[in-house]
């Protein structure tokens, strides 16, 4: 399925990863406004919010976007996700969404909430495949777990 919103999200995320964080944030904010007006669906909301969180400079703002992503995923079905890519399953989104929230709460000094979301991420990690995405998320889980064990509130190392 041709999905203009997802193509634009991908382009904005790539710009953000290339160092153009402010312009990527602005683009994703504009797309968020579009989907909130009904020009998208919960799949778009989840993906936009998840990537928008990664572009925030303030951990509290990042938490708000990650909470929006988690709220939106409730309205996403496997069938809808597979319209974008046949391999997608909503359960496979959950470890990353939960890890993001665990890391937000950890950096904000709320270790109890961080551990709660970290536990949810671990409980859904079996949904990750043996692929690059699965390896990436498992690597992030290792970093978040270490930081939690150390009591660190510092951003994760690159």
mmCIF file of C-alpha atoms in Angstrom:
data_model
loop_
_atom_site.group_PDB
_atom_site.id
_atom_site.type_symbol
_atom_site.label_atom_id
_atom_site.label_comp_id
_atom_site.label_asym_id
_atom_site.label_seq_id
_atom_site.Cartn_x
_atom_site.Cartn_y
_atom_site.Cartn_z
ATOM 1 C CA UNK A 1 0.000 0.000 0.000
ATOM 2 C CA UNK A 2 1.262 3.445 -0.903
ATOM 3 C CA UNK A 3 1.311 5.480 2.321
ATOM 4 C CA UNK A 4 2.267 9.119 1.831
ATOM 5 C CA UNK A 5 2.263 9.828 5.568
ATOM 6 C CA UNK A 6 4.717 7.005 6.278
ATOM 7 C CA UNK A 7 6.968 8.102 3.415
ATOM 8 C CA UNK A 8 7.053 11.603 4.892
ATOM 9 C CA UNK A 9 7.673 10.231 8.403
ATOM 10 C CA UNK A 10 10.591 8.147 7.129
ATOM 11 C CA UNK A 11 12.116 11.163 5.361
ATOM 12 C CA UNK A 12 11.752 13.357 8.460
ATOM 13 C CA UNK A 13 13.272 10.691 10.725
ATOM 14 C CA UNK A 14 16.239 10.330 8.373
ATOM 15 C CA UNK A 15 16.774 14.105 8.464
ATOM 16 C CA UNK A 16 16.628 14.034 12.253
ATOM 17 C CA UNK A 17 19.177 11.228 12.400
ATOM 18 C CA UNK A 18 21.411 13.250 10.075
ATOM 19 C CA UNK A 19 21.459 16.081 12.617
ATOM 20 C CA UNK A 20 18.554 18.208 11.372
ATOM 21 C CA UNK A 21 16.583 17.665 14.575
ATOM 22 C CA UNK A 22 14.679 20.971 14.624
ATOM 23 C CA UNK A 23 13.424 20.673 11.053
ATOM 24 C CA UNK A 24 12.539 16.998 11.564
ATOM 25 C CA UNK A 25 10.596 17.945 14.709
ATOM 26 C CA UNK A 26 8.736 20.645 12.801
ATOM 27 C CA UNK A 27 7.843 18.225 9.999
ATOM 28 C CA UNK A 28 6.611 15.562 12.402
ATOM 29 C CA UNK A 29 4.622 18.178 14.350
ATOM 30 C CA UNK A 30 2.907 19.217 11.116
ATOM 31 C CA UNK A 31 2.128 15.569 10.323
ATOM 32 C CA UNK A 32 0.784 15.069 13.850
ATOM 33 C CA UNK A 33 -1.579 18.011 13.314
ATOM 34 C CA UNK A 34 -2.744 16.434 10.061
ATOM 35 C CA UNK A 35 -3.522 13.057 11.614
ATOM 36 C CA UNK A 36 -5.258 14.752 14.535
ATOM 37 C CA UNK A 37 -7.529 16.446 11.969
ATOM 38 C CA UNK A 38 -8.451 13.025 10.643
ATOM 39 C CA UNK A 39 -5.954 12.765 7.791
ATOM 40 C CA UNK A 40 -4.393 9.651 9.319
ATOM 41 C CA UNK A 41 -5.112 6.869 11.766
ATOM 42 C CA UNK A 42 -3.811 5.320 14.989
ATOM 43 C CA UNK A 43 -0.980 3.596 13.127
ATOM 44 C CA UNK A 44 0.226 6.995 11.918
ATOM 45 C CA UNK A 45 -0.251 8.511 15.388
ATOM 46 C CA UNK A 46 1.759 5.746 17.027
ATOM 47 C CA UNK A 47 4.651 5.968 14.581
ATOM 48 C CA UNK A 48 4.779 9.776 14.477
ATOM 49 C CA UNK A 49 4.662 10.073 18.278
ATOM 50 C CA UNK A 50 7.285 7.346 18.755
ATOM 51 C CA UNK A 51 9.748 9.080 16.446
ATOM 52 C CA UNK A 52 8.814 12.575 17.650
ATOM 53 C CA UNK A 53 9.784 11.487 21.170
ATOM 54 C CA UNK A 54 13.286 10.625 19.971
ATOM 55 C CA UNK A 55 13.742 14.166 18.653
ATOM 56 C CA UNK A 56 12.927 15.956 21.902
ATOM 57 C CA UNK A 57 15.601 17.801 23.858
ATOM 58 C CA UNK A 58 13.675 17.706 27.135
ATOM 59 C CA UNK A 59 12.978 14.356 28.853
ATOM 60 C CA UNK A 60 9.524 15.515 30.023
ATOM 61 C CA UNK A 61 8.567 16.341 26.409
ATOM 62 C CA UNK A 62 9.950 12.984 25.314
ATOM 63 C CA UNK A 63 7.799 11.250 27.931
ATOM 64 C CA UNK A 64 4.659 13.021 26.683
ATOM 65 C CA UNK A 65 5.306 11.876 23.103
ATOM 66 C CA UNK A 66 6.088 8.315 24.206
ATOM 67 C CA UNK A 67 2.829 8.259 26.179
ATOM 68 C CA UNK A 68 0.982 9.371 23.034
ATOM 69 C CA UNK A 69 2.600 6.555 21.056
ATOM 70 C CA UNK A 70 1.556 3.986 23.652
ATOM 71 C CA UNK A 71 -2.001 5.350 23.745
ATOM 72 C CA UNK A 72 -2.260 5.237 19.946
ATOM 73 C CA UNK A 73 -1.035 1.640 19.629
ATOM 74 C CA UNK A 74 -4.240 0.432 21.292
ATOM 75 C CA UNK A 75 -6.109 1.374 18.115
ATOM 76 C CA UNK A 76 -3.707 -0.364 15.717
ATOM 77 C CA UNK A 77 -4.460 -3.817 14.369
ATOM 78 C CA UNK A 78 -2.036 -6.259 12.809
ATOM 79 C CA UNK A 79 -3.984 -5.928 9.569
ATOM 80 C CA UNK A 80 -3.497 -2.154 9.544
ATOM 81 C CA UNK A 81 0.210 -2.419 10.329
ATOM 82 C CA UNK A 82 0.605 -5.033 7.585
ATOM 83 C CA UNK A 83 -0.840 -2.602 5.060
ATOM 84 C CA UNK A 84 2.432 -0.748 5.543
ATOM 85 C CA UNK A 85 4.670 -3.817 5.741
ATOM 86 C CA UNK A 86 3.575 -7.443 5.696
ATOM 87 C CA UNK A 87 5.965 -8.476 8.485
ATOM 88 C CA UNK A 88 4.573 -6.084 11.112
ATOM 89 C CA UNK A 89 2.702 -7.291 14.177
ATOM 90 C CA UNK A 90 1.465 -4.870 16.817
ATOM 91 C CA UNK A 91 2.884 -7.029 19.619
ATOM 92 C CA UNK A 92 6.306 -6.460 18.066
ATOM 93 C CA UNK A 93 5.964 -2.706 18.693
ATOM 94 C CA UNK A 94 5.490 -3.147 22.422
ATOM 95 C CA UNK A 95 9.053 -3.828 23.629
ATOM 96 C CA UNK A 96 10.301 -0.630 22.018
ATOM 97 C CA UNK A 97 7.355 1.450 23.236
ATOM 98 C CA UNK A 98 7.765 0.153 26.789
ATOM 99 C CA UNK A 99 11.553 0.615 26.743
ATOM 100 C CA UNK A 100 11.127 4.208 25.636
ATOM 101 C CA UNK A 101 8.848 4.870 28.595
ATOM 102 C CA UNK A 102 11.181 3.012 30.965
ATOM 103 C CA UNK A 103 14.093 5.159 29.826
ATOM 104 C CA UNK A 104 12.058 8.390 30.068
ATOM 105 C CA UNK A 105 11.048 7.640 33.648
ATOM 106 C CA UNK A 106 14.591 6.548 34.524
ATOM 107 C CA UNK A 107 16.045 9.823 33.246
ATOM 108 C CA UNK A 108 13.356 11.775 35.098
ATOM 109 C CA UNK A 109 14.340 10.028 38.348
ATOM 110 C CA UNK A 110 11.272 7.813 38.721
ATOM 111 C CA UNK A 111 12.984 4.442 39.109
ATOM 112 C CA UNK A 112 9.793 2.650 40.173
ATOM 113 C CA UNK A 113 7.905 3.611 37.009
ATOM 114 C CA UNK A 114 11.028 2.901 34.968
ATOM 115 C CA UNK A 115 11.224 -0.623 36.406
ATOM 116 C CA UNK A 116 7.487 -1.118 35.772
ATOM 117 C CA UNK A 117 7.864 -0.308 32.061
ATOM 118 C CA UNK A 118 11.143 -2.196 31.832
ATOM 119 C CA UNK A 119 9.336 -5.271 33.153
ATOM 120 C CA UNK A 120 6.631 -4.834 30.510
ATOM 121 C CA UNK A 121 9.312 -4.572 27.828
ATOM 122 C CA UNK A 122 10.927 -7.780 29.059
ATOM 123 C CA UNK A 123 7.544 -9.532 29.153
ATOM 124 C CA UNK A 124 6.934 -8.725 25.476
ATOM 125 C CA UNK A 125 10.489 -9.215 24.203
ATOM 126 C CA UNK A 126 9.569 -12.632 22.820
ATOM 127 C CA UNK A 127 7.728 -10.745 20.054
ATOM 128 C CA UNK A 128 11.053 -9.513 18.663
ATOM 129 C CA UNK A 129 12.436 -11.327 15.681
ATOM 130 C CA UNK A 130 15.974 -12.514 15.048
ATOM 131 C CA UNK A 131 16.631 -9.564 12.774
ATOM 132 C CA UNK A 132 18.297 -6.150 12.881
ATOM 133 C CA UNK A 133 15.304 -4.523 14.568
ATOM 134 C CA UNK A 134 15.155 -7.220 17.242
ATOM 135 C CA UNK A 135 18.887 -6.868 17.880
ATOM 136 C CA UNK A 136 18.554 -3.093 18.116
ATOM 137 C CA UNK A 137 15.734 -3.275 20.669
ATOM 138 C CA UNK A 138 17.495 -5.976 22.715
ATOM 139 C CA UNK A 139 20.629 -3.802 22.749
ATOM 140 C CA UNK A 140 18.630 -0.842 24.028
ATOM 141 C CA UNK A 141 17.069 -3.090 26.676
ATOM 142 C CA UNK A 142 20.539 -4.070 27.864
ATOM 143 C CA UNK A 143 21.540 -0.399 28.157
ATOM 144 C CA UNK A 144 18.353 0.603 29.963
ATOM 145 C CA UNK A 145 18.676 -2.376 32.314
ATOM 146 C CA UNK A 146 22.284 -1.483 33.165
ATOM 147 C CA UNK A 147 21.416 2.178 33.717
ATOM 148 C CA UNK A 148 18.529 1.202 35.999
ATOM 149 C CA UNK A 149 20.735 -1.177 37.983
ATOM 150 C CA UNK A 150 23.325 1.594 38.408
ATOM 151 C CA UNK A 151 20.695 4.147 39.438
ATOM 152 C CA UNK A 152 21.753 6.408 36.570
ATOM 153 C CA UNK A 153 19.564 9.240 35.296
ATOM 154 C CA UNK A 154 22.006 10.138 32.546
ATOM 155 C CA UNK A 155 21.112 9.693 28.859
ATOM 156 C CA UNK A 156 22.041 6.315 27.442
ATOM 157 C CA UNK A 157 25.417 6.114 25.734
ATOM 158 C CA UNK A 158 25.285 6.245 21.918
#
